[in-house]
Phi, psi and omega in degrees: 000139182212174170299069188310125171241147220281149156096326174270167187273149174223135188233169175268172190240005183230335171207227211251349171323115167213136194275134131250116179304127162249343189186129195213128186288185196251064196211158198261127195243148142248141194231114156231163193228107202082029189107316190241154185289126180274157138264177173313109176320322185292342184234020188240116150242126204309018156254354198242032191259169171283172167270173171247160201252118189313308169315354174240047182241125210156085175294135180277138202233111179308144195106321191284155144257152210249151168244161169270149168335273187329319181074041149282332211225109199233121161259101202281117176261126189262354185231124174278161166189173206268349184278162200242158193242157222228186183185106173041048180105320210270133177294147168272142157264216183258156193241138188276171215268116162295140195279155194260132166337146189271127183256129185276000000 
């Protein structure tokens, strides 16, 4: 469990899946991706990736941002990959687009 902070990357340990924190409570998270705690990039290497567990499949999609139930915890995916992602057990979901004002 760590402090998640707004601007950092996080990558994943079972496929190609990364993360940038867009919005983070002020509280220590576990953030995963398949099942396992994603890290720091700089510290994931492609020999050190997992296998993914079939209950934890559920691709992530570039562009999107994922949110927690609450919407405390907001996360920007810069890489897709197929695990699906989480916060302290709970899955994140995809956060719908807000629509742009109507222009006349």
């Amino acid at each position: 469990m760590t402090k998640p902070r707004v601007g950092q990357s996080l990558a994943s340990l079972v496929d190609g899946t990364t993360v940038v924190v867009v919005r983070a409570p002020n509280e220590d998270l576990t953030i995963t991706c398949g099942g396992v705690e994603m890290l720091d990039p700089k510290s994931v290497k492609a020999e050190d990736r997992l296998p993914i567990a079939p209950d934890q499949q559920e691709p992530t999609l570039i562009g999107k941002r994922y949110a927690d139930a609450a919407d405390t915890l907001e996360v920007l995916c810069t890489k897709p990959g197929q695990g699906r992602l989480a916060v302290n057990g709970n899955p994140l979901s995809v956060k719908a687009a807000k629509p742009l004002p109507a222009s006349d």
